[in-house]
Short mmCIF file of C-alpha atoms and ligand atoms in Angstrom, two decimals:
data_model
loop_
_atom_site.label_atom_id
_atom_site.label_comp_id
_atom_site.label_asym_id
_atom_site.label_seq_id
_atom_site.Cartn_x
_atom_site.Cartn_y
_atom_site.Cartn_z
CA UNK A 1 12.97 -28.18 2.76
CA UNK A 2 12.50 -24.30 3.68
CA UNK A 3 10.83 -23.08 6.84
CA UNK A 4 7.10 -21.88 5.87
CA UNK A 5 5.65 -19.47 8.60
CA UNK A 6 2.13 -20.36 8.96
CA UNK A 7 -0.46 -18.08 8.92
CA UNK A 8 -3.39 -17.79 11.43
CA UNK A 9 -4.04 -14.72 13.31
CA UNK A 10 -2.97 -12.13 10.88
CA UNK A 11 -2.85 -8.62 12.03
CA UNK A 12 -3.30 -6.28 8.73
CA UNK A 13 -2.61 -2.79 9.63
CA UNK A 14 -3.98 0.05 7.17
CA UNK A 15 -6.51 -2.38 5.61
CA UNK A 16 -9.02 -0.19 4.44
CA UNK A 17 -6.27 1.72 2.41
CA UNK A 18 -5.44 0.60 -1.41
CA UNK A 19 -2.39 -1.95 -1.02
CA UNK A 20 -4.25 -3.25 2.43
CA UNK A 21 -7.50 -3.52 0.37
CA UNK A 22 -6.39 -5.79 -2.45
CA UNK A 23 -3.84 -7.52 0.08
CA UNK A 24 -6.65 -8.69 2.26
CA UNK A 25 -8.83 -9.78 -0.67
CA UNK A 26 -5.64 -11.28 -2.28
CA UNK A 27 -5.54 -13.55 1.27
CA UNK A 28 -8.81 -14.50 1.24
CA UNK A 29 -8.13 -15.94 -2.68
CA UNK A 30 -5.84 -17.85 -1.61
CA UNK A 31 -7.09 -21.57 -0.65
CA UNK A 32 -3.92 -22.19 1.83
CA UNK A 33 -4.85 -19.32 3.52
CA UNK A 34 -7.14 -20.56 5.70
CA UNK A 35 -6.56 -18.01 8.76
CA UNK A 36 -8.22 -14.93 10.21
CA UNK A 37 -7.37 -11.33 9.54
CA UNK A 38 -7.70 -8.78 11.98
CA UNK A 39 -7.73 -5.13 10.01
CA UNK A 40 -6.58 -2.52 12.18
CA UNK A 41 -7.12 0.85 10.73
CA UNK A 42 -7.65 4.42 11.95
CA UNK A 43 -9.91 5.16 9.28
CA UNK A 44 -7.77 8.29 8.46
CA UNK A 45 -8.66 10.00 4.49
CA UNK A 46 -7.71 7.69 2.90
CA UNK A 47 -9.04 4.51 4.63
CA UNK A 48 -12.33 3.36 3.33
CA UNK A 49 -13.94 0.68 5.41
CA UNK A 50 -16.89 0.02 2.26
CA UNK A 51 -13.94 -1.46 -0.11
CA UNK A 52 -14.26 -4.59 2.20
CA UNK A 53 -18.51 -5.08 2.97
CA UNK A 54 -18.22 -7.81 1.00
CA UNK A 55 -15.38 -9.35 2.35
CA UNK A 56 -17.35 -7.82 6.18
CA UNK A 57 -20.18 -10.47 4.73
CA UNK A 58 -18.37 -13.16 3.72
CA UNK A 59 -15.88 -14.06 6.69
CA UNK A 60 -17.02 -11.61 9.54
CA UNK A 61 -18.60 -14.46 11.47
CA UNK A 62 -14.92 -15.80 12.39
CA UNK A 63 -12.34 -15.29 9.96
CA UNK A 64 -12.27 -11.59 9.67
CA UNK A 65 -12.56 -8.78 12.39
CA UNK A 66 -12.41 -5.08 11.62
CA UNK A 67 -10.65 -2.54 15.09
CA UNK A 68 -10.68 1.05 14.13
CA UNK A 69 -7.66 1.87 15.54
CA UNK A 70 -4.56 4.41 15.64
CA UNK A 71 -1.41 2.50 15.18
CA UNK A 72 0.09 5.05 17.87
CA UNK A 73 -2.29 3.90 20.56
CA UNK A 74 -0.04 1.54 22.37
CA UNK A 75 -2.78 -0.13 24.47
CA UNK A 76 -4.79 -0.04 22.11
CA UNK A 77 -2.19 -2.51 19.72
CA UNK A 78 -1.17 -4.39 22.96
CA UNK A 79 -4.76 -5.15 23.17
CA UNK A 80 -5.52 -6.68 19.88
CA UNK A 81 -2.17 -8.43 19.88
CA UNK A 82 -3.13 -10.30 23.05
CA UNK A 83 -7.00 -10.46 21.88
CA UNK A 84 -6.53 -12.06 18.62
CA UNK A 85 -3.75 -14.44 19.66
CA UNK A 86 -1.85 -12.78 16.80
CA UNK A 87 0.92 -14.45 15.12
CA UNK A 88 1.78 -12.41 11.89
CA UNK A 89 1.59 -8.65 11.38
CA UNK A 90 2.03 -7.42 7.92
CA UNK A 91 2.14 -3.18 8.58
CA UNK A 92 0.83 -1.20 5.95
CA UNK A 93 -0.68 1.66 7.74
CA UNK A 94 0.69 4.76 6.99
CA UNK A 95 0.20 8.53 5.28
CA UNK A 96 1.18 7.39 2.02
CA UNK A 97 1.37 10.37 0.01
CA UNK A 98 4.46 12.87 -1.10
CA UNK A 99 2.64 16.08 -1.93
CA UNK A 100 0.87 15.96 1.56
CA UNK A 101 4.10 15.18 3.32
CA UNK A 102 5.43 18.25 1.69
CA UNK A 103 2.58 20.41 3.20
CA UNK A 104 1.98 19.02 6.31
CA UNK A 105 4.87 16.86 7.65
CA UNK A 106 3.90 15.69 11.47
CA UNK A 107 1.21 13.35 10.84
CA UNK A 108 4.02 11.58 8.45
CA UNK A 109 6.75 11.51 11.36
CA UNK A 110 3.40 10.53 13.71
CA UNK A 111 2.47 7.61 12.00
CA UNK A 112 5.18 6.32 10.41
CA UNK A 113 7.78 6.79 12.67
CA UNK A 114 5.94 6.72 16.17
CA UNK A 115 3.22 4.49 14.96
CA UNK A 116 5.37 2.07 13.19
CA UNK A 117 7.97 2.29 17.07
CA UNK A 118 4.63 1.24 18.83
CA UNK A 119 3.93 -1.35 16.89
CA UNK A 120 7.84 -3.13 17.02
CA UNK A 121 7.15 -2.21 21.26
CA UNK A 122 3.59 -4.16 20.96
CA UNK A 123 5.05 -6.63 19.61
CA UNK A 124 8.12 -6.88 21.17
CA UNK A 125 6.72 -6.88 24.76
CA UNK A 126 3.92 -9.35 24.45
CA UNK A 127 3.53 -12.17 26.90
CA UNK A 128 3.26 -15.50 26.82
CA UNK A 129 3.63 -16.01 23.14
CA UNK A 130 6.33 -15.95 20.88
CA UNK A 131 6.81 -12.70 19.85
CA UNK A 132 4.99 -12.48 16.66
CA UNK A 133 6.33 -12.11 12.64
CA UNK A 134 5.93 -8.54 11.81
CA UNK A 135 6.69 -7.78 8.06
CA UNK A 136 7.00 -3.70 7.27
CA UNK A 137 5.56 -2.86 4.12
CA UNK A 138 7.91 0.06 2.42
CA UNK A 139 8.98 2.01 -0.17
CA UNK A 140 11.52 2.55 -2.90
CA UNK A 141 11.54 6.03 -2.12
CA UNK A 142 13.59 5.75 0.81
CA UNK A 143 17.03 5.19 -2.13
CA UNK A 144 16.79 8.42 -2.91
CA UNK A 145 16.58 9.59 -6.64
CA UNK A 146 18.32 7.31 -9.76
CA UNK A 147 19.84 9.30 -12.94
CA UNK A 148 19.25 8.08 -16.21
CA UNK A 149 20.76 4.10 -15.91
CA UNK A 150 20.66 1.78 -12.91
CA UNK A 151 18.40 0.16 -10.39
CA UNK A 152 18.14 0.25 -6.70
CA UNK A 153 19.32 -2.62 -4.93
CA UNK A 154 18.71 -4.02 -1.22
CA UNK A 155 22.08 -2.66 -0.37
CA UNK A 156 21.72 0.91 -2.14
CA UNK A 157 22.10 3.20 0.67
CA UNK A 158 19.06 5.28 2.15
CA UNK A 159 18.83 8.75 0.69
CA UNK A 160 15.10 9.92 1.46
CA UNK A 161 14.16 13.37 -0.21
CA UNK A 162 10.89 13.86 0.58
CA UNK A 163 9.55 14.05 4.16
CA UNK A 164 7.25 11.29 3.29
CA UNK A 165 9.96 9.08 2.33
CA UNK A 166 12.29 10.45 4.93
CA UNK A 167 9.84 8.97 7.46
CA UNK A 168 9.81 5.83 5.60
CA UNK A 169 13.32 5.50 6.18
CA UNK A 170 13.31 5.94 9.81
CA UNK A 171 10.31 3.34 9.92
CA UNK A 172 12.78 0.47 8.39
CA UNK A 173 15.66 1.73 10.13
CA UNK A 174 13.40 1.00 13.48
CA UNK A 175 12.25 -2.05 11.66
CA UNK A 176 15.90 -3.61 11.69
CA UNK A 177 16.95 -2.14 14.73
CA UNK A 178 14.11 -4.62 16.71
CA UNK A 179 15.63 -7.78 14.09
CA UNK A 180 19.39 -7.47 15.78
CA UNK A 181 19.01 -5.32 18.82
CA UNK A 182 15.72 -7.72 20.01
CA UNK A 183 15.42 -10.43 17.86
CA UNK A 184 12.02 -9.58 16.64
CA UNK A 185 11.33 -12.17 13.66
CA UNK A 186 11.15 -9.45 11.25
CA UNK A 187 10.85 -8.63 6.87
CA UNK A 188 10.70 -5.74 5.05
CA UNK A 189 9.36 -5.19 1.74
CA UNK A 190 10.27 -2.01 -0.43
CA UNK A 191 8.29 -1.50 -3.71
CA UNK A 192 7.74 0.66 -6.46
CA UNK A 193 5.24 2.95 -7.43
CA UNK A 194 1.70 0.54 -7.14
CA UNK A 195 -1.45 0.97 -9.10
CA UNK A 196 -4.62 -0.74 -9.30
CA UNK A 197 -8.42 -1.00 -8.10
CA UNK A 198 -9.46 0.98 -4.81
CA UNK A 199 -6.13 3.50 -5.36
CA UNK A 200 -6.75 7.00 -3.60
CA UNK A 201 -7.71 9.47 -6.15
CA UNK A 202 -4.28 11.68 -5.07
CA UNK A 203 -1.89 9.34 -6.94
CA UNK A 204 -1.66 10.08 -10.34
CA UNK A 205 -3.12 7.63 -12.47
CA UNK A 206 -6.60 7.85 -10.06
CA UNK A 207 -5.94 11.85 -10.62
CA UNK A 208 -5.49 11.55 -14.30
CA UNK A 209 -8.13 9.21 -14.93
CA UNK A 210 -11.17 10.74 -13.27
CA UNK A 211 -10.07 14.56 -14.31
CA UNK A 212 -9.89 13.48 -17.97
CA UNK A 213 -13.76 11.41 -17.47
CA UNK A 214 -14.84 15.36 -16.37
CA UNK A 215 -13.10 17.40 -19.12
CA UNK A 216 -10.51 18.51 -16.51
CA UNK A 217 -6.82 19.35 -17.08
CA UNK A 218 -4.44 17.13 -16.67
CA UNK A 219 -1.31 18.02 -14.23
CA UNK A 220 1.90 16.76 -15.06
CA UNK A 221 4.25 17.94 -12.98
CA UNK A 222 7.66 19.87 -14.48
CA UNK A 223 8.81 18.25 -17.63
CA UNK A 224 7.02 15.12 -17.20
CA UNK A 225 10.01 13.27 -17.51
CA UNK A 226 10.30 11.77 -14.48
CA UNK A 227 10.55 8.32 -14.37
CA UNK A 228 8.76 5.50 -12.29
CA UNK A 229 8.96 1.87 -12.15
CA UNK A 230 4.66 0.49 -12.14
CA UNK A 231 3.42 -2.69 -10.03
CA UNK A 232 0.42 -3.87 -10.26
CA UNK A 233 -1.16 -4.17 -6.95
CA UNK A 234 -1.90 -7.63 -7.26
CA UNK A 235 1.81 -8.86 -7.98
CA UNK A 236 3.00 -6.86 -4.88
CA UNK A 237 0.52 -8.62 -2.61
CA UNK A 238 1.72 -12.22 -3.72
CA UNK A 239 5.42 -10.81 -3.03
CA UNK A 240 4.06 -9.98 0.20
CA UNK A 241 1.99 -13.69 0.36
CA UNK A 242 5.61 -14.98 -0.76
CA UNK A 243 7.94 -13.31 2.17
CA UNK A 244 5.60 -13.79 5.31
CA UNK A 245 5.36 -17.74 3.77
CA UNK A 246 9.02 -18.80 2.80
CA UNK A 247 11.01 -15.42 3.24
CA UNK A 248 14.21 -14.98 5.09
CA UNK A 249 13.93 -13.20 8.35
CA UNK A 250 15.78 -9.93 9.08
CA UNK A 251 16.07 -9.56 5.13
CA UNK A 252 14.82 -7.47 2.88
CA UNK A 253 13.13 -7.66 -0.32
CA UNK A 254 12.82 -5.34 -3.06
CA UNK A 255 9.99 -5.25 -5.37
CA UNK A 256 9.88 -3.59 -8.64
CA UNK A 257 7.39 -4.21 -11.68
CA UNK A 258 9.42 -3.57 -14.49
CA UNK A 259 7.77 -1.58 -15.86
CA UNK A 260 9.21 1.81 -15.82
CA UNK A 261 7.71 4.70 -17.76
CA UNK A 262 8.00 8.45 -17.92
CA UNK A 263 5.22 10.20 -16.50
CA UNK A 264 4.31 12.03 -19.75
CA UNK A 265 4.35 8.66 -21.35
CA UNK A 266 2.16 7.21 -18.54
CA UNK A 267 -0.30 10.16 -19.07
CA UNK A 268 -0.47 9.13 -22.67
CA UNK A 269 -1.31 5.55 -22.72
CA UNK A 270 -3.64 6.09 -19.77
CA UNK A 271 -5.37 8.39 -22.17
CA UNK A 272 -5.69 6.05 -25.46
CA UNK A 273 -6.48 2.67 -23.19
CA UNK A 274 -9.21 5.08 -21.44
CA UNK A 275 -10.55 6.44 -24.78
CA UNK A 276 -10.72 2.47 -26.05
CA UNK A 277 -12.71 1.60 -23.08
CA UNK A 278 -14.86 5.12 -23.27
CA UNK A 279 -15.52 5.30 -27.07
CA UNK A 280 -13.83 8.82 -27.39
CA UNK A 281 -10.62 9.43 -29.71
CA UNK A 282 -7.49 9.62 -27.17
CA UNK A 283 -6.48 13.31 -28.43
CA UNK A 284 -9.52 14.41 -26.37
CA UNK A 285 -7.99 13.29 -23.59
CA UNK A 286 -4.88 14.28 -24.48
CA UNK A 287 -5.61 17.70 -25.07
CA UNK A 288 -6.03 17.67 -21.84
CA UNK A 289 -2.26 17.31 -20.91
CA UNK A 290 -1.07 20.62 -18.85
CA UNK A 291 2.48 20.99 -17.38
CA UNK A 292 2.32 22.70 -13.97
CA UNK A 293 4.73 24.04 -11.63
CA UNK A 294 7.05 21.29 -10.05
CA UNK A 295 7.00 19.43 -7.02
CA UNK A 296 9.69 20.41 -4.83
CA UNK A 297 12.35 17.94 -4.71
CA UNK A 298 10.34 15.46 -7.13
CA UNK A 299 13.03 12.26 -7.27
CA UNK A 300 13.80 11.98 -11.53
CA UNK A 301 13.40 8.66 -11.45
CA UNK A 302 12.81 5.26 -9.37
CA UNK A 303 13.76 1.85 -10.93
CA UNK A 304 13.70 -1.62 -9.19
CA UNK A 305 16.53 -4.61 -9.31
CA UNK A 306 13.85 -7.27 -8.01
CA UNK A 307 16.26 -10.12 -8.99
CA UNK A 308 16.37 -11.11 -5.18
CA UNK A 309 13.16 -11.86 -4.44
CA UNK A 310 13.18 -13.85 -7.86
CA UNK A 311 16.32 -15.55 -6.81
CA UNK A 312 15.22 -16.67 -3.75
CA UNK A 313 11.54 -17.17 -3.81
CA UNK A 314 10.75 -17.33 -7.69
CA UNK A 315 8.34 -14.25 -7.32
CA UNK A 316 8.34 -11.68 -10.86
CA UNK A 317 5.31 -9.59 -11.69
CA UNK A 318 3.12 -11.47 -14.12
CA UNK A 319 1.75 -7.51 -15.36
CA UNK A 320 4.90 -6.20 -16.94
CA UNK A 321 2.94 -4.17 -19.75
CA UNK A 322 1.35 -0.98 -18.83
CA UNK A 323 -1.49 -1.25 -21.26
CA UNK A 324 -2.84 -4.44 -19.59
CA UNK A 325 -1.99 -3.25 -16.15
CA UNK A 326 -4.05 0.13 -16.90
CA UNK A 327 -6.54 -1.26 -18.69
CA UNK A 328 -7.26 -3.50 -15.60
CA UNK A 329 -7.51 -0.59 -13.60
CA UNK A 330 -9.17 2.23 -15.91
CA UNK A 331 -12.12 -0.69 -16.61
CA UNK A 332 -12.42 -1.43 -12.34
CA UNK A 333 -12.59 2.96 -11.70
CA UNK A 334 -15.31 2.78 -14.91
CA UNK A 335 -17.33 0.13 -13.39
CA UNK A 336 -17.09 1.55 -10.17
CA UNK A 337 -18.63 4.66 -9.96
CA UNK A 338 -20.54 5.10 -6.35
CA UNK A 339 -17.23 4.33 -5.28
CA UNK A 340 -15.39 7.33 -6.61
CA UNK A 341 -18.51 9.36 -5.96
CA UNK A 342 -18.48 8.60 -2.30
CA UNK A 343 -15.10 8.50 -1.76
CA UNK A 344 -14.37 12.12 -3.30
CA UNK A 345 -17.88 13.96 -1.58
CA UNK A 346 -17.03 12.25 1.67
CA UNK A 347 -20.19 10.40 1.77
CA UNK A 348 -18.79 7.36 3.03
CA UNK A 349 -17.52 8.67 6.36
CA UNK A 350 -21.24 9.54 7.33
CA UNK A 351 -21.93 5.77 6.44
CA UNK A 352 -18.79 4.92 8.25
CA UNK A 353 -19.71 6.51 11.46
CA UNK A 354 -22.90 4.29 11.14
CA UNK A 355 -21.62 1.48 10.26
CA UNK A 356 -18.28 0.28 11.45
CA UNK A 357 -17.76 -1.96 14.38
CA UNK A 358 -16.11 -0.05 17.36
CA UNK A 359 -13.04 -1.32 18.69
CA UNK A 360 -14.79 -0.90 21.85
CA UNK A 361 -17.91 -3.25 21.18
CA UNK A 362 -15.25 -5.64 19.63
CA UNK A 363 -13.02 -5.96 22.30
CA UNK A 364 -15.90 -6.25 24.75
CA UNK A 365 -17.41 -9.22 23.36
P1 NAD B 1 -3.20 4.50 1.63
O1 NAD B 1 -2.96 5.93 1.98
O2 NAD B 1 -4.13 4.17 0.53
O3 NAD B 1 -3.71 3.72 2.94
C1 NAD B 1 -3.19 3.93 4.21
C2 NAD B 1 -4.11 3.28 5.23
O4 NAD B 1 -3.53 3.44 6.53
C3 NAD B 1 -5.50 3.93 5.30
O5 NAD B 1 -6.50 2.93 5.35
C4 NAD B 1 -5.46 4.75 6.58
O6 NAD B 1 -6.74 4.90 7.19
C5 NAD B 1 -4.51 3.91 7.44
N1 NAD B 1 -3.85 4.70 8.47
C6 NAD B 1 -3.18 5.89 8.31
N2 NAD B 1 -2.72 6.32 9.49
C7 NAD B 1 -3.07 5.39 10.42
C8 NAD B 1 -2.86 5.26 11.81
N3 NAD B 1 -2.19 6.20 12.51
N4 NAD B 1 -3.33 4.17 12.44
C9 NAD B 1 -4.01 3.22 11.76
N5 NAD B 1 -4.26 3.30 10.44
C10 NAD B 1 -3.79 4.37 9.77
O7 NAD B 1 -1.75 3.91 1.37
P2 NAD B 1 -1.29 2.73 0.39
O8 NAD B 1 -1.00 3.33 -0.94
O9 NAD B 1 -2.23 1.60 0.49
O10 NAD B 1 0.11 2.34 1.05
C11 NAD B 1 0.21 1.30 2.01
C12 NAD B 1 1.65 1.13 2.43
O11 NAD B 1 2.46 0.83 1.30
C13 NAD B 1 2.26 2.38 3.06
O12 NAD B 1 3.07 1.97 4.15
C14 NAD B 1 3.11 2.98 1.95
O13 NAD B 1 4.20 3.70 2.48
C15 NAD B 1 3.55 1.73 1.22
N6 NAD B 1 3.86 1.94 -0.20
C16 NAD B 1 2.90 2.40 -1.04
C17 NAD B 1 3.18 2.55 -2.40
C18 NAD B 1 2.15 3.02 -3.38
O14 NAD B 1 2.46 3.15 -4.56
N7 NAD B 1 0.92 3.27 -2.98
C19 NAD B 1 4.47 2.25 -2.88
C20 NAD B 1 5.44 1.79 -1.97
C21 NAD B 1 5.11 1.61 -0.64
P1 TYD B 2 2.45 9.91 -7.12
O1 TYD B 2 1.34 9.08 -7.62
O2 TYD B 2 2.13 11.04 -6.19
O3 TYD B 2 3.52 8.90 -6.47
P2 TYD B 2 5.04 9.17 -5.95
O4 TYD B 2 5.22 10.61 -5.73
O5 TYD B 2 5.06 8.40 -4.67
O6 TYD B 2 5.94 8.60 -7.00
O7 TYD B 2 3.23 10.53 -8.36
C1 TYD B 2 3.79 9.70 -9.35
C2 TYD B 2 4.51 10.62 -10.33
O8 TYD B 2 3.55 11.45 -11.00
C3 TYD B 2 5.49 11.56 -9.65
O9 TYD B 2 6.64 11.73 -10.47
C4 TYD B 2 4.73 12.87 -9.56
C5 TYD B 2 3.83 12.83 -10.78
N1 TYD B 2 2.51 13.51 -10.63
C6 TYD B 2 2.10 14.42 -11.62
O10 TYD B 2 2.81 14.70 -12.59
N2 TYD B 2 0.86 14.98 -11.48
C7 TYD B 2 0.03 14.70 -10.42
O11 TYD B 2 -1.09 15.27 -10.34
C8 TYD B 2 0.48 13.78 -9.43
C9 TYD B 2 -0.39 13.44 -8.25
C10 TYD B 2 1.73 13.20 -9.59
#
């Protein structure tokens, strides 16, 4: 029978951000899991600590503890690791998205590089405890761009374009450099584009979705041919669930929904599953559709050979049809709407800075 790593002191960095959202509430689904989860995030834009009050409610009183945090604060990590007895660190915490890396670059090579090098030392130098299992959440973008046939493999070599992705890179590079230099029991995931509840509205279904509910134009970049490969959120986070529990370490797992469309194509079903669920005819929306200017260096297209991960651990998305998956998500963003509200005005920082536990008060107790 295969090794299964156990899971008890789980260190989730970038919780409060979309994948760490639904990955934490994914966890707490599951009846095996019967750990504690310790959500370090800096509470940067895009974190939201109010997509987890409930989850604050349910299991603060043992099984989950929020540390606002920066990932580059090494004694700061050091601190938790040793605190929380931590024994599994699954690192999302990152700036996630292209068009920013393209107009402001250091905070990517801050966070993802540096942060993600503090992290391996944290973890790397702690005493008295195995070192812990630190799985490195990443992306497809670090392959580079596909033409118009084949799939990236774990063994297509790294060609980042994007300064976002480009920082990626260096983050897994680091990643395996701790597995063979240090032995550091490490995974590393890279997935496709993700969608689903609690998604930033910068990524462009979230974009799409909420300009067409305001009459707003909708801005497809270039031709709008470009292709991606869409994973439900959900499916990623049991790939996840699968590697840390019965994965190989030092390997790496891509994960892919198989579900590519163009973006044009994207644009248009999100329109007619959003007019079924609104009542409105879907060439309302659609007449919505502008083409802007292109991003610079925008990767044609992204597609995913996940037969690994089904090989070896019998993981394949269950949403493979982009009409369920974004029907799923147009109906959460619909029933949802303080959430949008507050996290487009801002609001929820103010009831951040009231609210959220200081790593300070934590660590003192
Ligand atoms: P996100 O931007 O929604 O969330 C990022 C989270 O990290 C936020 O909560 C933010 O506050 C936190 N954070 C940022 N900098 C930090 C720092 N210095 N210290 C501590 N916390 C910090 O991103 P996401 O879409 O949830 O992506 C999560 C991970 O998955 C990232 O590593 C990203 O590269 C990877 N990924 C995302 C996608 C996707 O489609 N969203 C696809 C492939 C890979
Ligand atoms: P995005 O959600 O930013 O993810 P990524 O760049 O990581 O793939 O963009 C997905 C695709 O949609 C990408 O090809 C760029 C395109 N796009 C638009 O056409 N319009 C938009 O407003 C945005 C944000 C993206």
């Amino acid at each position: 029978m295969k090794h299964r790593h156990e899971l008890n002191n789980v260190m989730v960095t970038g919780g409060c951000g979309f994948i760490g959202t639904n990955f934490i509430r994914h966890l707490f689904r599951k009846p095996e899991f019967t750990g504690r989860i310790i959500n370090v995030d800096k509470l940067t834009y895009s974190g939201n600590l109010e997509n987890l009050t409930d989850i604050q409610e349910t299991y603060g009183n043992g099984r989950y503890v929020f540390v606002q945090a920066d990932i580059c604060d090494a004694p700061a990590m050091a601190e938790t690791l040793e605190r929380y007895a931590v024994d599994t660190i699954v690192h999302f915490a990152a700036e996630s998205h292209v068009d920013r890396s393209i107009l402001g670059p250091r905070e990517f090579v801050r966070t993802n590089i540096e942060g993600t090098f503090v992290l391996l030392e944290a973890a790397r130098q702690r005493k008295g405890r195995p070192a812990p299992r630190f799985h490195h959440v990443s992306t497809d973008e670090v392959y580079g761009s596909l033409g118009l046939t084949g799939a990236f493999t774990e063994t297509t070599p790294y060609d980042p374009r994007s300064p976002y992705s480009a920082s990626k890179a260096a983050s897994d590079h680091l990643v395996r450099a701790y597995y063979h230099t240090y032995g550091l029991p490490i995974t590393i995931s890279n997935c496709s584009n993700n969608y689903g509840p609690y998604q930033f509205p910068e990524k462009v279904i979230p974009v799409m979705l909420l300009n067409m509910l305001e009459g707003k134009p909708l801005p497809v970049y270039g031709d709008g041919l470009n292709v991606r490969d869409w994973l439900f959120v959900d499916d990623h986070c049991e790939a996840i669930w699968q590697i840390l529990t019965r994965g190989r370490i030092g390997e790496t797992y891509n994960i892919g929904g198989n579900n590519e469309s163009t973006n044009i194509a994207l644009v248009k079903t999100l329109c007619q599953v959003t007019a079924r669920l609104t009542g409105k005819f879907p060439a309302q929306y659609e007449s919505l559709i502008t083409y802007v200017k292109d991003r610079p260096g925008h990767d044609r297209r992204y597609a995913i050979d996940a037969s690994k991960i089904a090989r070896e651990l019998g993981w394949r998305p269950t949403v493979t049809d982009l009409t369920e998956g974004l029907t799923m998500t147009v109906r959460w963003y619909l029933e949802h709407p303080t959430w949008v509200e507050r996290v487009r005005s801002g609001e929820y920082r103010a009831w951040m800075a009231k609210n959220y536990t200081r790593r300070e008060e934590e660590l003192s107790k």
